[in-house]
Amino acid sequence: MNILTELRNRFRSALDGMADDPTDLLAMVRPAQDARFGDYQANCAMPLGKRLGKPPRDVAAEIVGKLDVDDFCHPPEIAGPGFINLRLKNQWLTERLGGALADRRLGVPEVDGPRTYVIDYSSPNVAKEMHVGHVRSTVIGDSLARTLRFLGHRVISDNHLGDWGTQFGMIIYGFKNFKDDEAYGQQPVKELGRLYKLVNQLVSYNNGKRSLPELERRAKEREEAIEGQQDAVASADKAAKKKAKKALRKLQSQLNETKAELDTARDKIQAVDDDPQLSTLAAQHPGINEAVLRETAKLHADDEENLKLWHEFLPECRADIQHIYDRLDVRFDCEYGESFYHHQLPDVVAQLREKSLARESEGAVCVFVDGFDTPMIIQKKDGAYLYATTDLAAIQYRMSTWKPAAILYVVDHRQSEHFDKLFAAARLWGYTDVELRHISFGTVLDEDGKPFKTRAGDTVGLAGLLDEAVNKAHGVVCANDDAKPTGAELSDEERKHIANVVGHAAIKYADLSQNRESDYVFSYDKMVALEGNTATYMQYSYARTQSIFAKGQIDVDALRESSAEIALDHPTERALALALLQFAEALDETVADYRPNQLTSYLFELAKRFSDLYQQCQVLKAESESMRNSRLLLCDLTGRTIKQGLDLLGIRVVDKM
Ligand code: ARG
């Protein structure tokens, strides 16, 4: 059961007649920060007191008077200005633990009203090398899918592959003009990757050159605007100052954006200028940008030759990506890439025009959405459709096929404007009854704080990154085994297997344990460390539970079925027990705002409490048989909870480490 939900239900009844809408008050019933004050705490008497114009302690007393929690809590205590402290009864805790021990779901109930979720994640552009950001989308999406499913929801995971965009125009152009036959014969994907990169460099070079004057003009204009605004701030009176400063900050951030664009453009120009071979090619193919668009347009118009090439390239590219998914243990229910929607695009545009939601502007077809500086273009002047058009078609398809209550898009934060506009347009189109959410995440940085690139040199892509993590894990596993007081226990085979599990887990967990919206620094050494909030530590904690059973030759299944019970005599036992019973809460928190780091934090806390127990109490050598059994059962429930929790993160465990 979910203790927090139960408590909030009881508070809801108690608050009846005191507040019209108690939602925000109920959110103030929380697990206690400090165990000395109890297990849960309600801070709602303070705001409610303010609202009612009564002393908060009196309000707290009134709430407590009406609160019916006798069956599972000691009498609530009122502290300080009006905190209500709640302490669960041990007897009740032990009964719940018994229930969890006997339950495959560890006491986590299935949701009452299951919803249907479509989760759009991973979604790399094929033929381009997958990058670290795609791993982030893949593991966050996969873990949300697993967790929602475990809670009883219906989940459709959909890999919206970029398999139809301009990159194919680039590859086709490259294939027709720069192909190395021998290389293509030997390693087609690698050669396609090279062609893509080459053409992309030349295209970006031209784009950079073309956009430079405009970017420079904009930067200058913004610098001037900032100067003006600085004066405005200086001369503003007290009342207007805050607003003026806010406007200044906005201008400054806009300038930073322009400067970043300028830097990127200059870098791209320089990369070609500095390389004689590339410069020659750039000079020989001055119209490459237009040519690439023509190749793309031909493909989209079902041109026989280009379509044939596309059919030739696609399986190669997909196989390459599949290899990464196999290693990451990630599967999708469907993979409707962009190409899947291609034939629906004209109709999408027609429908939106018919409803007068889209209209022509400067030759392009646009949807104008309130609150945005620029409209959403859904068809270009030359007739081409865009990323946004495909996303609209995908919404229509998903809504009619699965009727989801929510569609989640796990995509990095740079696309937030795209999604804001897309969702606004979809609502205008009539999709008001669905939760459309951009599950945005930050950038993975290297130790210098720059966006992390999988090591330079074309051969080491994501596969290389995973290999490296496995190597590091191997080092840690061997060192740990060698340092065992009774000597090493693992065979070479076992060490390899463990390193493989631990290395992949490390990459995933490092991603998942971050607040998804923040950037984070990628560090192999930190992610495989045995201490701290890492997968390795979690897996180690699990293995420790199993090694206790192995050492004591315990048949846990039999023990669980015996009459043995968990008793809570020592404070560390009680602390661990409470954490174990909060698994359901942690999962609810995880899906409330789609944040897997809520689950990793929970597991980390649980593992620490287990470690406290292990250090402060004897398990196998406990004073009495019943105490020993009780602690063994706590180990059992801890191990199973960690295993289940890690499974929801897409992470496996090993019995020995
Ligand atoms: N292919 C895109 C990229 O790699 C991500 C697609 C995300 N999903 C979507 N429905 N737009 O940037």
XYZ file of C-alpha atoms and ligand atoms in Angstrom:
669
model
C 0.000 0.000 0.000
C 0.960 3.610 -0.353
C 1.249 5.079 3.146
C 1.380 8.655 1.976
C -1.765 8.297 -0.101
C -3.537 6.732 2.860
C -2.456 9.553 5.162
C -3.532 12.167 2.671
C -6.918 10.508 2.381
C -7.333 10.727 6.138
C -6.287 14.377 6.106
C -8.741 15.043 3.305
C -11.567 13.882 5.529
C -10.220 15.828 8.502
C -9.989 19.020 6.459
C -13.549 18.662 5.238
C -15.353 21.881 6.088
C -12.097 23.706 6.847
C -10.930 24.253 3.277
C -12.792 24.293 -0.027
C -10.006 22.817 -2.109
C -7.458 21.066 0.105
C -5.159 19.965 -2.770
C -2.254 22.235 -1.862
C -2.714 21.489 1.832
C -2.600 17.764 1.237
C 0.632 18.169 -0.685
C 2.075 19.422 2.603
C 1.667 16.022 4.202
C 5.119 14.573 3.587
C 7.589 12.007 4.895
C 9.424 13.615 7.819
C 12.843 15.044 7.062
C 14.156 14.120 10.472
C 13.241 10.780 12.018
C 13.309 12.325 15.508
C 10.067 14.139 14.743
C 8.262 11.083 13.504
C 7.709 9.298 10.227
C 5.472 11.798 8.480
C 4.782 15.440 9.012
C 1.937 17.734 7.982
C 2.711 21.430 7.663
C -0.677 22.498 6.413
C -1.886 24.184 9.615
C 0.289 27.239 8.975
C -1.118 28.291 5.586
C -4.591 27.239 6.637
C -4.306 29.344 9.800
C -3.412 32.328 7.679
C -6.354 31.689 5.414
C -8.808 31.329 8.279
C -7.268 34.093 10.370
C -6.707 31.737 13.300
C -3.542 30.827 15.228
C -1.938 27.881 13.386
C -1.545 25.828 16.556
C -5.275 26.060 17.131
C -5.885 25.003 13.548
C -3.454 22.116 14.019
C -5.347 21.069 17.129
C -8.619 21.241 15.231
C -7.236 19.079 12.426
C -5.790 16.566 14.873
C -9.145 16.462 16.661
C -10.831 15.399 13.453
C -8.041 13.223 12.116
C -8.765 9.519 12.279
C -5.468 7.617 12.032
C -5.734 5.524 15.165
C -5.555 2.265 13.302
C -1.994 2.848 12.138
C -0.509 5.880 13.906
C 0.284 6.852 17.468
C -1.625 9.951 18.625
C -0.378 12.847 16.446
C 1.778 15.478 18.135
C 1.728 19.193 17.503
C 5.103 20.902 17.532
C 6.500 24.410 17.044
C 4.237 26.821 15.206
C 1.800 24.039 14.267
C 3.604 21.089 12.694
C 1.659 17.867 12.994
C 3.992 14.923 13.568
C 2.896 11.390 12.869
C 4.457 8.176 13.961
C 3.393 4.811 12.581
C 2.693 1.959 14.968
C 5.253 -0.838 14.890
C 2.570 -3.472 14.990
C 1.028 -2.030 11.850
C 4.425 -1.776 10.150
C 5.212 -5.413 10.796
C 1.870 -6.509 9.415
C 2.535 -4.543 6.210
C 6.016 -6.013 5.951
C 4.517 -9.462 6.180
C 2.184 -8.547 3.353
C 5.033 -7.191 1.218
C 7.154 -10.290 1.842
C 4.389 -12.530 0.573
C 3.624 -10.357 -2.442
C 5.265 -10.589 -5.837
C 4.679 -6.842 -6.217
C 6.264 -6.164 -2.817
C 3.125 -4.482 -1.580
C 2.917 -1.986 -4.427
C -0.706 -1.730 -5.545
C -1.704 -1.398 -9.179
C -3.296 1.940 -10.009
C -7.060 2.206 -9.760
C -7.563 3.983 -13.056
C -4.957 2.773 -15.543
C -4.148 5.265 -18.311
C -2.752 4.693 -21.769
C 0.622 6.304 -22.389
C 2.452 6.639 -25.677
C 6.119 7.272 -24.992
C 8.215 8.610 -27.837
C 11.855 8.109 -26.957
C 15.299 7.361 -28.304
C 14.205 8.417 -31.818
C 17.660 8.934 -33.316
C 18.220 10.117 -36.830
C 19.453 7.019 -38.584
C 22.613 7.246 -40.640
C 23.933 9.947 -38.368
C 25.997 8.582 -35.579
C 23.906 8.195 -32.451
C 25.228 10.398 -29.696
C 25.188 10.495 -25.946
C 21.972 12.534 -25.935
C 20.201 9.613 -27.578
C 21.365 7.326 -24.797
C 19.851 9.758 -22.368
C 16.524 9.771 -24.174
C 16.665 5.989 -24.520
C 17.288 5.186 -20.873
C 14.937 7.814 -19.443
C 12.152 6.746 -21.800
C 12.755 3.061 -21.155
C 12.657 3.508 -17.411
C 9.465 5.575 -17.528
C 7.874 2.912 -19.721
C 8.873 0.156 -17.296
C 7.706 2.063 -14.230
C 4.343 3.092 -15.667
C 3.773 -0.457 -16.817
C 4.636 -1.857 -13.412
C 2.099 0.491 -11.866
C -0.534 -1.034 -14.104
C -0.780 1.492 -16.904
C -0.924 0.592 -20.569
C 2.229 1.791 -22.313
C 3.062 1.953 -26.004
C 6.724 2.684 -26.528
C 7.386 4.159 -29.937
C 10.753 4.886 -31.494
C 10.121 7.858 -33.781
C 13.168 7.236 -35.936
C 14.446 10.064 -38.082
C 14.564 7.934 -41.207
C 13.289 10.310 -43.833
C 14.813 13.716 -43.353
C 17.401 15.841 -45.144
C 20.142 13.562 -43.906
C 19.067 11.116 -46.599
C 19.348 13.860 -49.184
C 22.861 14.373 -47.886
C 23.760 10.716 -47.988
C 22.279 10.300 -51.436
C 24.207 13.308 -52.706
C 27.363 12.005 -51.051
C 26.743 8.539 -52.464
C 26.380 9.887 -55.964
C 29.397 12.187 -55.750
C 31.923 11.053 -53.157
C 31.449 7.337 -52.554
C 34.491 5.141 -51.885
C 33.405 1.833 -53.455
C 35.828 -0.326 -51.572
C 34.973 1.173 -48.203
C 31.252 0.832 -48.933
C 31.721 -2.817 -49.874
C 33.491 -3.563 -46.621
C 31.696 -1.452 -44.038
C 28.637 0.173 -45.561
C 27.375 1.930 -42.420
C 30.740 3.426 -41.720
C 31.050 4.704 -45.277
C 27.520 6.113 -45.185
C 28.425 7.837 -41.944
C 31.495 9.333 -43.555
C 29.483 10.558 -46.536
C 26.875 12.074 -44.282
C 29.487 13.854 -42.233
C 31.314 15.156 -45.289
C 28.241 16.535 -47.022
C 26.939 17.951 -43.772
C 30.216 19.796 -43.243
C 30.064 21.361 -46.686
C 26.416 22.306 -46.264
C 27.044 23.821 -42.837
C 29.987 25.723 -44.262
C 27.784 27.396 -46.846
C 25.013 27.998 -44.340
C 27.507 29.556 -41.975
C 28.835 31.884 -44.633
C 25.358 32.884 -45.670
C 24.068 33.525 -42.181
C 27.122 35.330 -40.835
C 26.184 38.880 -41.885
C 22.684 38.538 -40.448
C 23.972 37.055 -37.191
C 26.540 39.812 -36.837
C 23.878 42.408 -37.453
C 21.610 40.833 -34.861
C 24.382 40.628 -32.276
C 25.129 44.306 -32.766
C 21.477 45.224 -32.537
C 21.135 43.280 -29.310
C 24.256 44.818 -27.819
C 22.776 48.227 -28.493
C 19.451 47.232 -27.017
C 21.262 46.090 -23.885
C 23.034 49.411 -23.549
C 19.724 51.187 -23.866
C 18.132 48.924 -21.318
C 21.016 49.425 -18.900
C 20.270 53.132 -19.013
C 16.615 52.396 -18.479
C 17.442 50.329 -15.401
C 19.662 53.081 -14.005
C 16.998 55.730 -14.381
C 14.000 53.605 -13.385
C 12.303 54.385 -10.103
C 11.950 51.741 -7.438
C 8.625 50.448 -8.696
C 9.795 49.993 -12.277
C 13.268 48.724 -11.500
C 12.389 45.061 -11.108
C 10.613 44.979 -14.442
C 13.411 46.842 -16.193
C 15.987 44.437 -14.795
C 13.964 41.493 -15.937
C 13.817 42.918 -19.461
C 17.565 43.438 -19.327
C 18.154 39.836 -18.374
C 15.995 38.686 -21.236
C 18.002 40.803 -23.679
C 21.236 39.452 -22.266
C 20.141 35.895 -22.665
C 19.043 36.632 -26.226
C 22.450 38.110 -26.941
C 24.122 35.022 -25.515
C 22.031 32.885 -27.794
C 23.033 34.911 -30.844
C 26.658 34.812 -29.789
C 26.502 31.057 -29.441
C 25.010 30.809 -32.930
C 27.761 33.054 -34.230
C 30.412 30.876 -32.619
C 28.912 27.762 -34.133
C 28.760 29.347 -37.579
C 32.353 30.543 -37.332
C 33.551 27.134 -36.138
C 31.879 25.425 -39.061
C 33.426 27.857 -41.523
C 36.825 27.477 -39.986
C 36.699 23.693 -39.978
C 36.508 23.753 -43.773
C 38.839 26.701 -44.329
C 41.533 24.992 -42.265
C 41.378 21.785 -44.279
C 42.733 22.052 -47.847
C 40.876 18.972 -49.050
C 37.535 20.174 -47.712
C 38.130 23.668 -49.075
C 38.710 22.235 -52.534
C 35.511 20.206 -52.329
C 33.580 23.232 -51.081
C 34.819 25.213 -54.072
C 33.951 22.367 -56.462
C 30.413 21.982 -55.111
C 29.159 25.503 -54.516
C 25.514 24.533 -55.071
C 25.612 21.537 -52.734
C 22.951 22.916 -50.361
C 20.378 23.241 -53.094
C 21.419 19.922 -54.602
C 20.891 18.167 -51.276
C 17.413 19.640 -51.009
C 16.686 18.452 -54.537
C 17.791 14.920 -53.673
C 15.587 14.998 -50.579
C 12.655 16.351 -52.563
C 13.124 13.631 -55.183
C 13.097 10.974 -52.494
C 9.946 12.451 -51.019
C 8.377 12.485 -54.481
C 8.991 8.735 -54.761
C 11.782 9.105 -57.310
C 12.715 5.576 -58.294
C 16.471 5.844 -57.994
C 16.506 7.698 -54.681
C 13.864 5.454 -53.194
C 15.929 2.442 -54.183
C 18.991 3.920 -52.493
C 16.946 4.679 -49.397
C 15.746 1.072 -49.259
C 19.344 -0.018 -49.614
C 20.662 2.223 -46.838
C 17.921 1.919 -44.253
C 18.349 -1.707 -43.124
C 22.081 -1.166 -42.695
C 21.503 1.885 -40.548
C 18.810 0.240 -38.477
C 20.935 -2.812 -37.813
C 23.602 -0.530 -36.466
C 21.173 1.099 -34.052
C 19.619 -2.213 -33.082
C 22.989 -3.384 -31.907
C 23.060 -0.568 -29.332
C 19.496 -1.364 -28.195
C 20.424 -5.011 -27.714
C 23.330 -4.038 -25.536
C 21.182 -1.632 -23.551
C 18.407 -4.216 -23.232
C 15.848 -1.828 -24.687
C 12.880 -2.859 -26.815
C 10.094 -0.877 -28.428
C 6.503 -1.814 -29.064
C 6.725 -0.047 -32.375
C 9.130 1.932 -34.457
C 7.057 4.213 -36.597
C 9.735 6.464 -37.968
C 9.204 9.650 -39.898
C 8.932 7.755 -43.188
C 5.852 5.964 -41.864
C 3.918 9.248 -41.844
C 5.152 10.503 -45.164
C 2.050 9.774 -47.197
C -0.225 11.351 -44.602
C 1.429 14.752 -44.713
C -0.508 16.302 -47.626
C -3.731 15.359 -45.891
C -2.603 16.851 -42.578
C -1.901 20.155 -44.286
C -5.225 19.991 -46.120
C -7.136 19.316 -42.915
C -5.500 22.200 -41.107
C -6.212 24.535 -44.007
C -9.788 23.442 -44.170
C -10.234 24.284 -40.511
C -8.584 27.644 -41.199
C -5.895 26.799 -38.691
C -3.193 26.959 -41.346
C -2.765 29.583 -44.014
C -0.242 30.750 -46.538
C 2.339 33.268 -45.511
C 5.186 34.301 -47.812
C 4.565 31.211 -49.892
C 4.793 28.773 -46.975
C 1.876 27.164 -45.152
C 1.905 28.100 -41.483
C -0.043 27.491 -38.315
C -0.170 30.646 -36.221
C -0.190 29.899 -32.527
C -0.699 32.530 -29.868
C 2.229 33.434 -27.712
C 4.989 32.716 -30.220
C 7.038 35.174 -32.257
C 7.072 32.951 -35.294
C 4.439 30.607 -36.708
C 4.884 26.886 -37.129
C 5.690 26.139 -40.761
C 4.125 22.936 -41.970
C 4.898 23.182 -45.673
C 7.704 25.104 -47.281
C 7.468 27.274 -50.355
C 8.967 24.474 -52.461
C 6.290 22.075 -51.240
C 8.501 20.211 -48.766
C 7.050 19.121 -45.434
C 8.803 19.573 -42.146
C 9.661 17.850 -38.896
C 6.642 19.595 -37.339
C 4.272 18.323 -40.034
C 5.352 14.774 -39.325
C 4.866 15.312 -35.623
C 1.319 16.536 -36.239
C 0.616 13.485 -38.380
C 2.039 11.304 -35.601
C -0.277 12.874 -33.035
C -3.269 12.202 -35.250
C -2.183 8.624 -35.835
C -1.464 7.923 -32.186
C -4.724 9.449 -31.039
C -6.799 7.466 -33.468
C -4.894 4.208 -32.982
C -4.397 4.065 -29.222
C -6.540 6.878 -27.781
C -3.872 7.654 -25.188
C -4.426 9.805 -22.128
C -0.866 11.060 -22.486
C 1.884 11.265 -25.066
C 5.349 11.798 -23.647
C 8.246 12.988 -25.777
C 11.628 12.289 -24.227
C 13.773 14.723 -26.175
C 16.553 17.096 -25.213
C 15.787 20.602 -24.032
C 16.880 22.329 -27.216
C 13.653 21.198 -28.842
C 11.383 22.738 -26.241
C 10.159 25.497 -28.518
C 9.272 22.968 -31.174
C 7.197 21.008 -28.691
C 5.543 24.069 -27.180
C 4.353 25.062 -30.624
C 3.443 21.541 -31.615
C 1.288 21.049 -28.527
C -0.388 24.422 -28.972
C -1.149 23.586 -32.601
C -2.445 20.132 -31.652
C -4.821 21.667 -29.131
C -6.134 24.076 -31.754
C -6.624 21.056 -33.966
C -8.913 19.590 -31.317
C -6.617 17.355 -29.279
C -7.479 18.925 -25.963
C -8.165 15.736 -24.094
C -4.655 14.391 -23.976
C -1.690 15.262 -21.823
C 1.055 16.234 -24.260
C 4.352 16.458 -22.422
C 7.881 17.227 -23.456
C 10.056 15.264 -21.047
C 12.970 17.540 -21.506
C 16.527 16.744 -20.456
C 19.832 18.578 -20.275
C 23.133 18.096 -22.017
C 25.805 15.581 -21.128
C 29.064 17.470 -20.594
C 32.681 16.380 -20.609
C 34.997 17.167 -17.725
C 35.767 20.550 -19.276
C 32.105 21.459 -19.232
C 31.673 21.156 -23.008
C 29.026 18.944 -24.641
C 30.335 15.408 -24.394
C 31.356 13.896 -27.699
C 31.938 10.228 -28.098
C 35.656 10.054 -28.630
C 36.902 11.676 -31.829
C 37.709 9.351 -34.695
C 34.830 7.799 -36.514
C 35.239 4.277 -35.238
C 34.489 4.935 -31.562
C 30.829 5.730 -31.327
C 28.339 4.754 -28.715
C 29.480 1.165 -28.877
C 32.936 2.365 -27.904
C 31.481 4.331 -25.037
C 29.756 1.234 -23.680
C 32.923 -0.819 -24.150
C 34.886 1.699 -22.155
C 32.373 1.586 -19.307
C 32.581 -2.215 -19.271
C 36.390 -2.001 -19.148
C 36.286 0.379 -16.226
C 33.782 -1.841 -14.472
C 36.061 -4.817 -15.038
C 38.837 -2.954 -13.259
C 36.608 -2.193 -10.288
C 35.218 -5.725 -10.071
C 38.677 -7.319 -10.165
C 40.117 -4.916 -7.599
C 37.201 -5.542 -5.269
C 37.486 -9.295 -5.653
C 41.251 -9.308 -5.149
C 40.861 -7.298 -1.959
C 38.528 -9.777 -0.271
C 39.896 -10.783 3.137
C 39.532 -14.469 2.360
C 40.985 -14.136 -1.134
C 39.472 -13.735 -4.590
C 36.274 -15.690 -5.239
C 35.396 -15.072 -8.849
C 36.485 -16.916 -11.962
C 37.583 -14.942 -15.032
C 34.298 -15.832 -16.680
C 32.318 -14.507 -13.728
C 34.372 -11.330 -13.597
C 33.644 -10.700 -17.264
C 29.956 -11.311 -16.896
C 29.731 -9.037 -13.854
C 31.724 -6.286 -15.561
C 29.367 -6.440 -18.497
C 26.298 -6.044 -16.298
C 27.915 -3.407 -14.103
C 29.377 -1.348 -16.964
C 26.111 -0.993 -18.857
C 24.277 -0.291 -15.637
C 26.756 2.441 -14.750
C 26.018 4.370 -17.923
C 22.284 4.103 -17.422
C 22.264 4.924 -13.752
C 24.525 7.952 -14.193
C 21.928 9.349 -16.582
C 18.904 8.380 -14.555
C 20.158 9.598 -11.198
C 20.452 13.181 -12.398
C 17.649 15.650 -12.291
C 16.817 15.180 -15.949
C 16.639 18.871 -16.649
C 20.186 19.607 -15.528
C 23.308 19.188 -17.572
C 25.678 16.698 -16.021
C 29.322 15.834 -16.308
C 30.115 12.435 -17.721
C 32.795 10.615 -15.773
C 33.586 6.924 -16.174
C 35.371 6.775 -12.861
C 32.532 8.286 -10.888
C 29.871 6.173 -12.523
C 31.525 2.842 -11.701
C 32.576 3.873 -8.182
C 31.617 1.458 -5.440
C 30.696 4.297 -3.110
C 28.034 6.934 -3.589
C 24.863 7.049 -5.614
C 25.960 4.727 -8.418
C 24.615 1.593 -10.047
C 27.689 -0.215 -8.794
C 26.864 0.618 -5.189
C 23.252 -0.467 -5.688
C 24.279 -3.718 -7.339
C 26.795 -4.283 -4.608
C 24.105 -3.787 -1.969
C 21.955 -6.353 -3.700
C 24.824 -8.822 -3.969
C 25.452 -8.352 -0.268
C 21.929 -9.489 0.586
C 22.470 -12.576 -1.531
C 25.857 -13.312 -0.054
C 24.340 -13.335 3.422
C 21.972 -16.086 2.321
C 24.801 -17.961 0.635
C 27.056 -17.711 3.657
C 24.364 -18.832 6.079
C 23.075 -21.458 3.616
C 19.639 -19.964 4.000
C 16.706 -21.166 1.957
C 14.916 -17.824 1.720
C 11.838 -19.172 0.005
C 11.320 -21.609 2.845
C 11.981 -18.929 5.430
C 9.457 -16.638 3.823
C 6.850 -19.370 3.937
C 7.623 -20.300 7.536
C 6.019 -18.622 10.524
C 9.037 -16.328 10.964
C 8.186 -12.632 11.216
C 9.908 -9.299 11.050
C 10.295 -7.613 14.439
C 11.434 -4.020 14.821
C 13.524 -3.820 17.959
C 16.546 -1.858 16.834
C 16.205 1.700 15.398
C 18.074 0.706 12.224
C 15.631 -2.137 11.667
C 12.729 0.226 11.968
C 14.328 2.816 9.680
C 14.976 0.185 7.036
C 11.479 -1.242 7.406
C 9.894 2.142 6.892
C 11.957 2.740 3.762
C 10.920 -0.655 2.406
C 7.276 0.246 2.838
C 7.803 3.518 1.018
C 8.599 1.855 -2.308
C 5.095 2.527 -3.603
C 5.425 6.193 -2.699
C 8.737 6.451 -4.505
C 7.203 5.004 -7.662
C 4.289 7.431 -7.521
C 6.736 10.293 -7.108
C 8.727 8.984 -10.051
C 5.825 9.103 -12.451
C 4.186 12.233 -11.007
C 6.544 14.452 -12.980
C 8.297 11.707 -14.932
C 11.553 11.796 -13.011
C 13.512 8.548 -12.685
C 15.927 10.281 -10.299
C 13.181 10.036 -7.676
C 13.540 6.292 -7.898
C 17.343 6.295 -7.805
C 17.277 8.592 -4.747
C 14.868 6.256 -3.049
C 17.000 3.206 -3.795
C 20.133 4.960 -2.623
C 18.478 5.875 0.667
C 17.226 2.321 1.038
C 20.694 0.905 0.403
C 22.192 3.238 2.986
C 19.683 2.109 5.590
C 20.484 -1.474 4.761
C 24.151 -0.735 5.179
C 23.403 0.810 8.606
C 21.595 -2.329 9.645
C 24.393 -4.515 8.396
C 26.963 -2.490 10.284
C 25.066 -2.070 13.520
C 23.266 -5.374 13.882
C 24.380 -8.950 13.550
C 22.339 -10.863 11.033
C 23.626 -14.413 10.875
C 24.984 -14.206 14.405
C 21.954 -12.471 15.908
C 21.217 -13.098 19.594
C 18.221 -15.299 19.034
C 16.737 -17.455 16.334
C 13.723 -15.181 15.943
C 15.879 -12.065 15.660
C 18.063 -13.792 13.093
C 15.027 -14.790 11.064
C 13.567 -11.319 11.326
C 16.771 -9.757 10.012
C 17.079 -12.320 7.268
C 13.570 -11.417 6.169
C 14.558 -7.750 6.150
C 17.518 -8.687 3.927
C 15.176 -10.596 1.669
C 12.751 -7.729 1.259
C 15.611 -5.267 0.774
C 17.204 -7.412 -1.919
C 13.933 -7.891 -3.745
C 13.064 -4.209 -3.542
C 16.463 -3.170 -4.893
C 16.212 -5.751 -7.647
C 12.724 -4.643 -8.622
C 13.660 -0.968 -8.421
C 16.722 -1.462 -10.586
C 14.675 -3.498 -13.037
C 12.381 -0.491 -13.437
C 15.470 1.509 -14.324
C 16.388 -1.121 -16.902
C 19.278 -2.367 -14.770
C 20.153 -5.948 -13.919
C 21.708 -7.375 -10.812
C 24.279 -10.074 -10.096
C 24.359 -12.370 -7.080
C 28.063 -12.026 -6.475
C 30.427 -9.139 -6.931
N 14.959 12.539 -34.443
C 14.981 13.650 -33.543
C 16.409 13.999 -33.165
O 17.275 13.148 -33.173
C 14.199 13.397 -32.279
C 12.752 13.025 -32.488
C 11.943 13.165 -31.246
N 10.565 12.782 -31.408
C 9.641 13.491 -32.039
N 8.445 13.009 -32.143
N 9.894 14.669 -32.555
O 16.675 15.137 -32.832
